[in-house]
Coordinates of C-alpha atoms and ligand atoms in Angstrom, one line a residue:
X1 CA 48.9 142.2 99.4
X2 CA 49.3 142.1 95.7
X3 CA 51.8 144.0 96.5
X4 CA 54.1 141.9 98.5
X5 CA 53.4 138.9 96.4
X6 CA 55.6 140.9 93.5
X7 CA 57.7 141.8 95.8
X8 CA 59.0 138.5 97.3
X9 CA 59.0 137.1 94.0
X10 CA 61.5 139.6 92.6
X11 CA 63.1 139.0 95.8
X12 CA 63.4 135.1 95.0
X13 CA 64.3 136.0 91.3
X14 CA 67.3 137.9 92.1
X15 CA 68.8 135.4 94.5
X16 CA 68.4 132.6 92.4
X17 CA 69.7 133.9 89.6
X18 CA 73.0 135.3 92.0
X19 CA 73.4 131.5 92.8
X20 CA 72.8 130.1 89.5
X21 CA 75.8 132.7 88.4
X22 CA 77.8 131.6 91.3
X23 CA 77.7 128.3 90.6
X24 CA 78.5 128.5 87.3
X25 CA 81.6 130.1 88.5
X26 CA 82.3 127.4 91.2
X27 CA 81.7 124.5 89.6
X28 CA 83.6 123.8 86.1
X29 CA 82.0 120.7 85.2
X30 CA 78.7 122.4 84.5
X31 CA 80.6 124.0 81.5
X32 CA 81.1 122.0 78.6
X33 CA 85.1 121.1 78.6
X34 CA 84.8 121.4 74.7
X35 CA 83.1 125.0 74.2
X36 CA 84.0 127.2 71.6
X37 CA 85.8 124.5 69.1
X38 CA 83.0 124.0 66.8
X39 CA 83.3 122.9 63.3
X40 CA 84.6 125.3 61.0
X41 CA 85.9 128.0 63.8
X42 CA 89.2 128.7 63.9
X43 CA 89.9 125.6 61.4
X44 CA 89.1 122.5 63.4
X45 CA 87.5 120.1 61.4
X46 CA 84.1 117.5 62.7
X47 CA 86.4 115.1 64.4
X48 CA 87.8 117.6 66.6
X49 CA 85.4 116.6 69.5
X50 CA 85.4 112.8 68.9
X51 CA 89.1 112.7 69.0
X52 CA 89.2 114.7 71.9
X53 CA 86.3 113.6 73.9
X54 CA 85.4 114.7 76.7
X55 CA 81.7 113.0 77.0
X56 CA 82.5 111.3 80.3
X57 CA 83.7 113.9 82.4
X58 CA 81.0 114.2 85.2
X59 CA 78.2 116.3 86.1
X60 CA 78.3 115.5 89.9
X61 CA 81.5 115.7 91.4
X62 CA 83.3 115.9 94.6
X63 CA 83.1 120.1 93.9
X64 CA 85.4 121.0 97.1
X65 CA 86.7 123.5 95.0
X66 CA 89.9 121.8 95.1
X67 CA 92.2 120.6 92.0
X68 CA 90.9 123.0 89.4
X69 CA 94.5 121.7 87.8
X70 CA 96.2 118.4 88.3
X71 CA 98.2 118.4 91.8
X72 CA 102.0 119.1 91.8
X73 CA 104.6 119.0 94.6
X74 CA 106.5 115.7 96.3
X75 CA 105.8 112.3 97.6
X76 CA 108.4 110.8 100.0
X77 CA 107.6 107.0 98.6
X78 CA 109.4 106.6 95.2
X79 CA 112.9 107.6 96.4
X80 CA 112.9 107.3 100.7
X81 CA 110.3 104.9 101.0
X82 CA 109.9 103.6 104.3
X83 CA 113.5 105.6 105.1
X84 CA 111.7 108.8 106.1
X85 CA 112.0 111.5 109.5
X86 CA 111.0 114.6 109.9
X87 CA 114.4 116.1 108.6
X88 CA 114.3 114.6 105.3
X89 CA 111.1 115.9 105.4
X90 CA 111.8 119.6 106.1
X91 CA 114.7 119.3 104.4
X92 CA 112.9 118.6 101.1
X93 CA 110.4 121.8 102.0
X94 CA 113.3 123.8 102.3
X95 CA 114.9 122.3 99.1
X96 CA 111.8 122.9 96.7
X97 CA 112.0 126.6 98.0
X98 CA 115.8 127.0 97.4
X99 CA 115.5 125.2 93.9
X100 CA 112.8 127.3 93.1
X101 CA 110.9 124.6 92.3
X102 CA 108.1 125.8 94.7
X103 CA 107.5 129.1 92.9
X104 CA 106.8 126.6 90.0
X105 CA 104.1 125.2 91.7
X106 CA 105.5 122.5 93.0
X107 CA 103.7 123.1 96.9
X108 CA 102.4 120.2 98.0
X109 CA 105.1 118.1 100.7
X110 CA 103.6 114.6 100.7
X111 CA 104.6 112.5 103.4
X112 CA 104.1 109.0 102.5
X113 CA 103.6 105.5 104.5
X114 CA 105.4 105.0 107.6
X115 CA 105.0 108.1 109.3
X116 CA 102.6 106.4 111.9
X117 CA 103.9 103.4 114.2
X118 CA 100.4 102.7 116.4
X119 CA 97.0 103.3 117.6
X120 CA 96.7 104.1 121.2
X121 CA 94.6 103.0 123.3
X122 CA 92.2 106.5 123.0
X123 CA 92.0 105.5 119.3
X124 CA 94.5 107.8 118.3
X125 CA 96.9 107.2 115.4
X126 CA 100.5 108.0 116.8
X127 CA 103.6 109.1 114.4
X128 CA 106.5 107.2 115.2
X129 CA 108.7 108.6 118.1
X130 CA 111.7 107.6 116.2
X131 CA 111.6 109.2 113.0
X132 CA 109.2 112.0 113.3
X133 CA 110.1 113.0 117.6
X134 CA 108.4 116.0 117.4
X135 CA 105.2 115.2 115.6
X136 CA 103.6 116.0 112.3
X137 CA 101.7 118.9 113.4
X138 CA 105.1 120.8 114.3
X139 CA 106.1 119.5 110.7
X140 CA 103.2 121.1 109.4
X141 CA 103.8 124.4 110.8
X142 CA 107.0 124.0 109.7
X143 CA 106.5 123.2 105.9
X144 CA 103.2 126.4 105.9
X145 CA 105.5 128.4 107.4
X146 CA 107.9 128.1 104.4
X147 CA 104.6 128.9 102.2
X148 CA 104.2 125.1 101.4
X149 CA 101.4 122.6 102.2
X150 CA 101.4 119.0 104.0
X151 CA 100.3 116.2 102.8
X152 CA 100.1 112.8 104.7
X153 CA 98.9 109.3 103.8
X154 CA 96.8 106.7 105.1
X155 CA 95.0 103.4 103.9
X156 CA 91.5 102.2 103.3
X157 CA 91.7 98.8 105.5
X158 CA 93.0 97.4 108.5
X159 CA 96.6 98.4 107.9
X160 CA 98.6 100.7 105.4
X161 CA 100.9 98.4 103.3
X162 CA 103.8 98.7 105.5
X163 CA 101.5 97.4 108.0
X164 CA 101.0 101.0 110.2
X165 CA 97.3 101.2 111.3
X166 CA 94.8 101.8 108.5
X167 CA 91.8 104.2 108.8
X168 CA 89.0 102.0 108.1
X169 CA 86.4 102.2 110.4
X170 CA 88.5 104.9 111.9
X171 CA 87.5 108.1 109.5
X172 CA 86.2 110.1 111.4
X173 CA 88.5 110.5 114.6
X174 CA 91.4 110.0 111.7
X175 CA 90.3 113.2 109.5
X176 CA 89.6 115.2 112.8
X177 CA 93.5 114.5 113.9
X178 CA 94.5 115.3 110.2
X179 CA 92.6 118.4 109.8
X180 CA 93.7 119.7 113.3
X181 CA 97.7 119.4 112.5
X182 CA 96.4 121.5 109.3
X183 CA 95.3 124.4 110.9
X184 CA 97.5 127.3 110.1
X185 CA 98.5 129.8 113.4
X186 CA 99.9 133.4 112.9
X187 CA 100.2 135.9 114.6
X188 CA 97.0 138.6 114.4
X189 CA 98.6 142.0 114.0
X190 CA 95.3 143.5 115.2
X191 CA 95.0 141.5 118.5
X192 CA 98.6 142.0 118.8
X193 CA 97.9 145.8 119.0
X194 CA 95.2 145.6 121.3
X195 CA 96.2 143.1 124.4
X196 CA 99.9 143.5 123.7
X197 CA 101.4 140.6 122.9
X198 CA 100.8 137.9 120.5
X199 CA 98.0 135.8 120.3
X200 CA 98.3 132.6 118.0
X201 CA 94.8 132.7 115.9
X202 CA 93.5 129.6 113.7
X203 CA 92.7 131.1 110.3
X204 CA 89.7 128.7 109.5
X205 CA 89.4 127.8 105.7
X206 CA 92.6 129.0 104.6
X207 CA 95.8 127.2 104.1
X208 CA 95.1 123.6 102.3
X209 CA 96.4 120.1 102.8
X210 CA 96.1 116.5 101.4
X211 CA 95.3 113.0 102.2
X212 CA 96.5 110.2 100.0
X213 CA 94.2 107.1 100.3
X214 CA 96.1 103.4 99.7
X215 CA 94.4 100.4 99.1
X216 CA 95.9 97.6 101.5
X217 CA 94.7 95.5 104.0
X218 CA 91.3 96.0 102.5
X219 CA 89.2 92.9 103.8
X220 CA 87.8 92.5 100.6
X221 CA 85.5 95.8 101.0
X222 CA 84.8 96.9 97.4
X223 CA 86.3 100.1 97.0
X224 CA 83.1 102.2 96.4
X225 CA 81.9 101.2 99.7
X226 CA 86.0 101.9 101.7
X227 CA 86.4 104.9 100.4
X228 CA 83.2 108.0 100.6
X229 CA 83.4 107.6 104.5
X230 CA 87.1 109.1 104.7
X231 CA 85.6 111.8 102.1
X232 CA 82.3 112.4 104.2
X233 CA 84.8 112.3 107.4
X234 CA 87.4 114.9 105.7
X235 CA 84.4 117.2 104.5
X236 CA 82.9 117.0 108.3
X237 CA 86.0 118.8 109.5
X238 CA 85.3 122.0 107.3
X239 CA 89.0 121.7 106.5
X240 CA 88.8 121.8 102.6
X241 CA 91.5 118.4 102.0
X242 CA 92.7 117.3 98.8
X243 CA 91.2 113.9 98.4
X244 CA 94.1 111.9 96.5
X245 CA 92.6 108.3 95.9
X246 CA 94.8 105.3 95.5
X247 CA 92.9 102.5 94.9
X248 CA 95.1 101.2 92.2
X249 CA 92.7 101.1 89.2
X250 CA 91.0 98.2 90.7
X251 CA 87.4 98.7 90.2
X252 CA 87.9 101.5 87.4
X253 CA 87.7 104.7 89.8
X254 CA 87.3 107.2 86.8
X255 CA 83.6 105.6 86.3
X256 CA 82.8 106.5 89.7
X257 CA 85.6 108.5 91.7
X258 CA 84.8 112.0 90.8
X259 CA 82.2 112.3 93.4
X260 CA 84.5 110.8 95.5
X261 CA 88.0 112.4 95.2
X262 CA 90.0 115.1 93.7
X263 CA 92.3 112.7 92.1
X264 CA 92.4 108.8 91.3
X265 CA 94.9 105.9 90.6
X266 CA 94.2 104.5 87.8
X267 CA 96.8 101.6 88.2
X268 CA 99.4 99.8 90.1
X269 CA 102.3 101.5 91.5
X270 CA 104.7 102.7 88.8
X271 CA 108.1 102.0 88.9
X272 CA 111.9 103.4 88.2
X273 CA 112.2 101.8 84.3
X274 CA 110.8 102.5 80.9
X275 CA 108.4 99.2 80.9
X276 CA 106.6 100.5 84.0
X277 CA 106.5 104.2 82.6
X278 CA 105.4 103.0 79.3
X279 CA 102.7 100.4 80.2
X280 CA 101.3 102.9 82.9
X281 CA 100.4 105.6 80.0
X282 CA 98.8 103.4 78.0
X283 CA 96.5 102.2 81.0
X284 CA 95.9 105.8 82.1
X285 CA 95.6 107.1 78.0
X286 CA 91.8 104.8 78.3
X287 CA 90.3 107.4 81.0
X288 CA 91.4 110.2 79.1
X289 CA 87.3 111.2 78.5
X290 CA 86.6 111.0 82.0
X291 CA 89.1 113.7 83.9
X292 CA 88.7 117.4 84.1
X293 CA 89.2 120.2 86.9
X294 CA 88.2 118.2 90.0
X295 CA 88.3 114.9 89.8
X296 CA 92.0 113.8 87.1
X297 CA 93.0 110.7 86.4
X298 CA 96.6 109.8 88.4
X299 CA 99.1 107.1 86.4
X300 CA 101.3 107.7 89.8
X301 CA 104.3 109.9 90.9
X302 CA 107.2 110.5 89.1
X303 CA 110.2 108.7 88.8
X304 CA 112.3 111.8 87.3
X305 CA 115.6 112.1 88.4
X306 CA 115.6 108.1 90.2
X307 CA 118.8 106.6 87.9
X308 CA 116.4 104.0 86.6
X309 CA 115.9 105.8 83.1
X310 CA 117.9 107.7 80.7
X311 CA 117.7 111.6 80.0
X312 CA 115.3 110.9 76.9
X313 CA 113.0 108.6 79.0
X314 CA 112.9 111.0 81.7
X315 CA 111.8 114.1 79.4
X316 CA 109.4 111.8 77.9
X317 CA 107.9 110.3 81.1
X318 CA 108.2 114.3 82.2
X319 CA 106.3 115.2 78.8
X320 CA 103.7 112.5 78.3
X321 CA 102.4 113.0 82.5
X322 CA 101.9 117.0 81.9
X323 CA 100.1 116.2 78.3
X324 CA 97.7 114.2 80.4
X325 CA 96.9 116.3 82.7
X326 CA 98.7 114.0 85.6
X327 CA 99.6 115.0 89.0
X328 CA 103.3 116.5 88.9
X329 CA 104.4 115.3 92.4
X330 CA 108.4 114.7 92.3
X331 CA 109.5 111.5 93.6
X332 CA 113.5 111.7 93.7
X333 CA 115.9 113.8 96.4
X334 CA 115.0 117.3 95.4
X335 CA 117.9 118.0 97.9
X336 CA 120.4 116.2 95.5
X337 CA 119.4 116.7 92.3
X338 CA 121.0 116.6 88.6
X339 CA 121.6 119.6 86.4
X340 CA 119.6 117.1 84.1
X341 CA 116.7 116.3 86.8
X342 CA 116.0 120.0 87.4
X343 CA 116.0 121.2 83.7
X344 CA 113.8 118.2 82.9
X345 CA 111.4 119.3 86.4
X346 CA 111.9 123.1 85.8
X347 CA 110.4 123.2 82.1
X348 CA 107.6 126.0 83.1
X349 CA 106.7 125.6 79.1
X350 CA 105.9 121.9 79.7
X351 CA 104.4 122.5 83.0
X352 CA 102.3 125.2 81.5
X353 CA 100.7 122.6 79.5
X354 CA 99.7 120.8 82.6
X355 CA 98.8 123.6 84.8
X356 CA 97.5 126.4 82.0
X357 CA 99.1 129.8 81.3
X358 CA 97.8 131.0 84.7
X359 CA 100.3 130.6 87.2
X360 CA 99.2 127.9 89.8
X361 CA 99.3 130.0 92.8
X362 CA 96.7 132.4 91.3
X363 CA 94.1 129.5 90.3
X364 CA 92.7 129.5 93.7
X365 CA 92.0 133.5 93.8
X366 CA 90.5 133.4 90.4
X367 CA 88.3 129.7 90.9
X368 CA 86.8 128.6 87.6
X369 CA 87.7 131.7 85.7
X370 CA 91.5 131.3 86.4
X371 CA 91.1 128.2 84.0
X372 CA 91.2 128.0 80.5
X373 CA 92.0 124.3 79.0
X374 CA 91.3 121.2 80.7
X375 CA 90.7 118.2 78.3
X376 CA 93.4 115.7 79.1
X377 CA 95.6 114.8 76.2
X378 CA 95.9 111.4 74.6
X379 CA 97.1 109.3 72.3
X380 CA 96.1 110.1 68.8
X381 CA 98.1 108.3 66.3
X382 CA 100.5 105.4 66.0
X383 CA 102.4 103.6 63.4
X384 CA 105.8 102.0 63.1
X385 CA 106.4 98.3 65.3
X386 CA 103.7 97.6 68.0
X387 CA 102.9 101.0 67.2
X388 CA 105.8 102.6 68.5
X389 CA 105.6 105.7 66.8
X390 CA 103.4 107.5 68.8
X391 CA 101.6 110.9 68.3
X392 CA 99.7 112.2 71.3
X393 CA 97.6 115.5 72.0
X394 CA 95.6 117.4 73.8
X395 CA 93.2 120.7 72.9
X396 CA 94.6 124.1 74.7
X397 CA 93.2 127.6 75.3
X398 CA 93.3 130.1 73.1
X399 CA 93.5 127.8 70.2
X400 CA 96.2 125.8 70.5
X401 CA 97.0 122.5 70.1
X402 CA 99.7 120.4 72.6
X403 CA 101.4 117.7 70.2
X404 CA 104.0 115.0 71.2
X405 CA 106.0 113.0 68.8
X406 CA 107.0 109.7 71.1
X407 CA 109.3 107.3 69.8
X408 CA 109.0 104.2 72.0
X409 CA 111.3 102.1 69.1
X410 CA 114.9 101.0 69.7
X411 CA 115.8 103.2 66.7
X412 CA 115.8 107.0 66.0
X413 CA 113.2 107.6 63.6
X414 CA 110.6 110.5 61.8
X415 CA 107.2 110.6 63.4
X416 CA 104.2 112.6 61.3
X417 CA 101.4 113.9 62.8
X418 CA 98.7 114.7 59.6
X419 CA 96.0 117.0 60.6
X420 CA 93.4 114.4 60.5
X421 CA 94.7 112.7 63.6
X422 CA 95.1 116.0 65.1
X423 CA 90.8 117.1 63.6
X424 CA 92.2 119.7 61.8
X425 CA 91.3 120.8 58.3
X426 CA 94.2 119.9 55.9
X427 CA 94.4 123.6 54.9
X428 CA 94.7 124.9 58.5
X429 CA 97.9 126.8 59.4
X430 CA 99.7 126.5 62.2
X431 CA 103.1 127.4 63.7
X432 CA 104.8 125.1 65.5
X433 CA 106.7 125.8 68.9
X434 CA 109.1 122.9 70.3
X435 CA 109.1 123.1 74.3
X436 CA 112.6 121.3 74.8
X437 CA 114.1 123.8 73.1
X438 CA 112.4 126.4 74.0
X439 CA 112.0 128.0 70.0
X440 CA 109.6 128.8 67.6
X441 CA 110.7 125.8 64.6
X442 CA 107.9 126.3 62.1
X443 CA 105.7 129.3 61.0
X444 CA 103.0 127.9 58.7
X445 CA 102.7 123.9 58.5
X446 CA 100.1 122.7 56.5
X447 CA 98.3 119.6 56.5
X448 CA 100.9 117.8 58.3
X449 CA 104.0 118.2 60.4
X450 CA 106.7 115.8 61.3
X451 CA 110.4 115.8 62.9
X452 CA 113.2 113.2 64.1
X453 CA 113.0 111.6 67.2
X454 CA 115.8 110.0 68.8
X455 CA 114.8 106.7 70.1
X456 CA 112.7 106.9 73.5
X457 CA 112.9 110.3 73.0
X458 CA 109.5 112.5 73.4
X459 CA 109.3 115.7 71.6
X460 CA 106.8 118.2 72.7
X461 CA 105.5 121.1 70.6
X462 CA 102.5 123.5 71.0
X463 CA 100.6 124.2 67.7
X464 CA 99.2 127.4 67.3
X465 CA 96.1 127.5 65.3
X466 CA 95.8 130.2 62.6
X467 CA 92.4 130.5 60.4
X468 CA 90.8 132.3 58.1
X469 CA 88.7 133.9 60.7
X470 CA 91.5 134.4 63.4
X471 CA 93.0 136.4 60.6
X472 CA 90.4 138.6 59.5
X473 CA 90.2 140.6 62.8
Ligands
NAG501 C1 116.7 110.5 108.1 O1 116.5 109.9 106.9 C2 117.5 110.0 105.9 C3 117.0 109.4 104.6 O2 116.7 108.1 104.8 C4 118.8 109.5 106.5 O3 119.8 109.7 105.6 C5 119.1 110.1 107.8 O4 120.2 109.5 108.4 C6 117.9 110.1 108.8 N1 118.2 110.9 109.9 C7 117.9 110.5 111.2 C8 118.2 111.5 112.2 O5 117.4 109.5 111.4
NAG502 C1 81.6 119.6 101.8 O1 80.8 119.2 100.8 C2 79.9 120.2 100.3 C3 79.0 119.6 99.3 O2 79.6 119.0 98.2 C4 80.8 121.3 99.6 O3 80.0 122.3 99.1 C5 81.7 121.8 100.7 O4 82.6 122.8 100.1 C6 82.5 120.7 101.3 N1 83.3 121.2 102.4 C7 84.6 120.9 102.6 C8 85.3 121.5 103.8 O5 85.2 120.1 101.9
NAG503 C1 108.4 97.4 87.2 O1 107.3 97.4 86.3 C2 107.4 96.5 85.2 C3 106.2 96.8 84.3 O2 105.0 96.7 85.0 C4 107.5 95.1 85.6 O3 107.7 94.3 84.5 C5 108.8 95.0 86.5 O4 108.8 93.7 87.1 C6 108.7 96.0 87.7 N1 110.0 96.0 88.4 C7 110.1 95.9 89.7 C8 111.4 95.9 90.3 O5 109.1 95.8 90.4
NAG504 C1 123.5 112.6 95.3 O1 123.2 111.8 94.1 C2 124.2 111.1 93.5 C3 123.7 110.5 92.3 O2 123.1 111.4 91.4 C4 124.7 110.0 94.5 O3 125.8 109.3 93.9 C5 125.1 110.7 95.8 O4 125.5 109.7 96.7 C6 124.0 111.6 96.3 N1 124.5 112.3 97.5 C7 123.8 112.3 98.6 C8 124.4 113.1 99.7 O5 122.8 111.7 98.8

């Protein structure tokens, strides 16, 4: 008897020890966002970790093993709005193919409002018969069979804001109809072999698609309360959806959205001009503690390649969104885009700094391991007018450091970033790469480092820490 006892219990040892390991490996909120800087290592000084902070980031989140890295691919809103069909739409999956912009990373095909003219009588939501004749589930065969993934859109009240029908109170049968156009067919080679001729099997599990969540028509329901049924309701299916919230930064979603969705508004929509761009990072810049693989902070779709800005506002807009860790989800004609546009979209050194060094498509085989540096950059240091000499940062793997010099004056002018702001140790070397250019510019800056910046211009650099230790080995 004695016997068994020992026996169960180094049954029960093993297995929870497995799962405690596997969890570890599932979830990346249990591990510290911060490890391995601590004072005196590899030259970072005390104030590393209060400049970079990371205190907030949650220990519960929504953990559907989705958005280890910020989102990327394209919305329909900021260019088409309400002028979409399903040929724009395939159109653009076949465009971020050609452009290569999908090998980039660039996967998910978000169809915005006004897909969806009523709800029939069954309690159905029906896409319009006009624009999109064949119906989104042939669309979504169509974009996965280019290797891409659908997104679609909906609202948390009455009506979306172009007044289509709105999911509330309708989660459930509204995720069910959403995950069932998301189910990926092929053709089983095996079956094939054995009856004959081809069988169309649903691969449960695999493929992966995403809902974005708008805020109209609300009734005046607090958000907290509008939107965890649609995530109960999309986790029910056993479809794994990317949760995209869009509450607008009403009721400060970063204090309790990451155990709600993958990704969160934290304001109003953004706009095609500088004053939108510019006041949206500032609002975002405050929730910088609170984001991390999971659950990010989302200042909104870009307006890259819209006409509205200038080259320089672009690259900076372009810059400043990877730096914090924002979705990358295109918002002009990828079908019609400028040799400016696509270098400015196509910078896989910038994207890098949003994505990490693994390449996005690998993420998912490699889960928590396949991701190195997640603390969302920030705004560290400003002088000038206003402040409008603007240093921001963020902490990479493998000991480095990205910096941007942002010059949001009307005049060109030289922005320093001293290693204080930066929670370096004055006497730390680093070298300095510049990531519009695309070269190496410094070898061994001490203290401090500083360059010209052409007025609402963004530079971007990656600082490669070198220390005493680093060197010995
Ligand atoms: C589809 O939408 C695009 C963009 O608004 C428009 O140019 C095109 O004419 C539309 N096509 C059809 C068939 O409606
Ligand atoms: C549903 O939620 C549970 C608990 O958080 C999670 O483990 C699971 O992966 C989720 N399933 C889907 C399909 O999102
Ligand atoms: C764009 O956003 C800015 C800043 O929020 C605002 O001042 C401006 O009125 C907006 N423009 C339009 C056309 O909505
Ligand atoms: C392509 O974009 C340019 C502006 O960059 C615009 O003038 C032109 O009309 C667009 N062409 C099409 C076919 O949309």
């Amino acid at each position: 008897m004695g016997k068994k006892i020992s026996c169960h219990f180094v049954v029960f040892l093993t297995c929870s020890s497995l799962l405690c390991v596997l969890k570890v490996a599932v979830a990346g909120r249990v591990v510290p966002l911060l490890q391995g800087y601590e004072k005196g290592s590899y030259g970072y000084s005390r104030s590393f970790n209060n400049i970079f902070d990371t205190s907030n980031y949650g220990t519960v989140q929504l953990n559907n093993g989705l958005a280890r890295t910020p989102q990327m691919g394209w919305n329909s809103w900021n260019f088409f709005a309400c002028n979409i069909n399903e040929t724009v739409i395939k159109e653009t999956a076949d465009a971020l193919i050609s452009t290569g912009l999908a090998k980039l990373g660039y996967v998910y095909v978000n169809i915005d409002d006004c897909w969806c003219s009523i709800r029939d009588l069954k309690g159905q939501l029906v896409p319009d018969s006009k624009t999109f004749p064949s119906g989104i589930k042939a669309l979504a065969d169509y974009v996965h069979g280019k290797g891409l993934k659908l997104g679609i859109y909906s609202d948390a009240g009455a009506f979306t804001c172009q007044v289509r029908p709105g999911s509330l109170f309708h989660e459930k049968d509204d995720a069910e109809l959403f995950a069932s156009w998301f189910i990926k067919y092929h053709r089983n080679k095996w079956a094939l072999k054995l009856v004959g001729h081809s069988l169309h099997c649903p691969i449960p599990g695999k493929g992966v698609d995403y809902l974005k969540y708008d805020n109209c028509f609300n009734l005046g329901i607090k958000p907290k309360e509008r939107y965890p049924p649609m995530r109960d309701a999309l986790n029910e299916t056993g479809r794994t959806i990317f949760y995209a919230i869009c509450e607008w930064g009403v009721d400060d979603p970063a204090l309790w959205a990451d155990k709600v969705g993958n990704s969160w508004r934290t304001t109003d929509d953004i706009n095609d001009s500088w004053a939108s761009m510019t006041t949206i990072a500032d609002l975002n810049d405050k929730w910088a503690s609170y984001a991390g693989p999971g659950g990010w902070n989302d200042p909104d779709m870009l307006e890259v390649g819209n006409g509205g800005m200038t080259y320089h506002e672009y690259r900076a807009h372009f810059s400043i969104w990877a730096l914090m860790k924002a979705p990358l989800l295109i918002g002009c004609d990828v079908r019609n885009m400028t040799a400016e546009t696509i270098e400015i979209l196509t910078n896989e050194e910038v994207i890098a700094v949003n994505q990490g060094e693994v390449h996005p498509l690998s993420v998912g085989l490699l889960g928590a391991w396949g991701v190195f540096h997640f603390v969302e950059g920030r705004k560290v240091y400003s002088s000038g007018t206003d402040g409008c000499l603007q240093v921001w940062a963020g902490p990479l793997s493998g000991h480095r450091i990205v910096v941007a010099f942002w010059n949001r004056c009307s005049k060109a002018a030289t922005i320093t970033a001293g290693w204080d702001a930066l929670g370096l140790e004055s006497s730390t070397s680093v070298s300095v790469r510049d990531l519009w250019q695309h070269k190496d510019v410094v070898e061994d800056a001490v203290a401090s480092f500083g360059a010209r910046v052409d007025a609402h211009d963004c530079q971007i650099f990656v600082f490669t820490v070198h220390s005493a230790y680093h060197s010995e080995i």
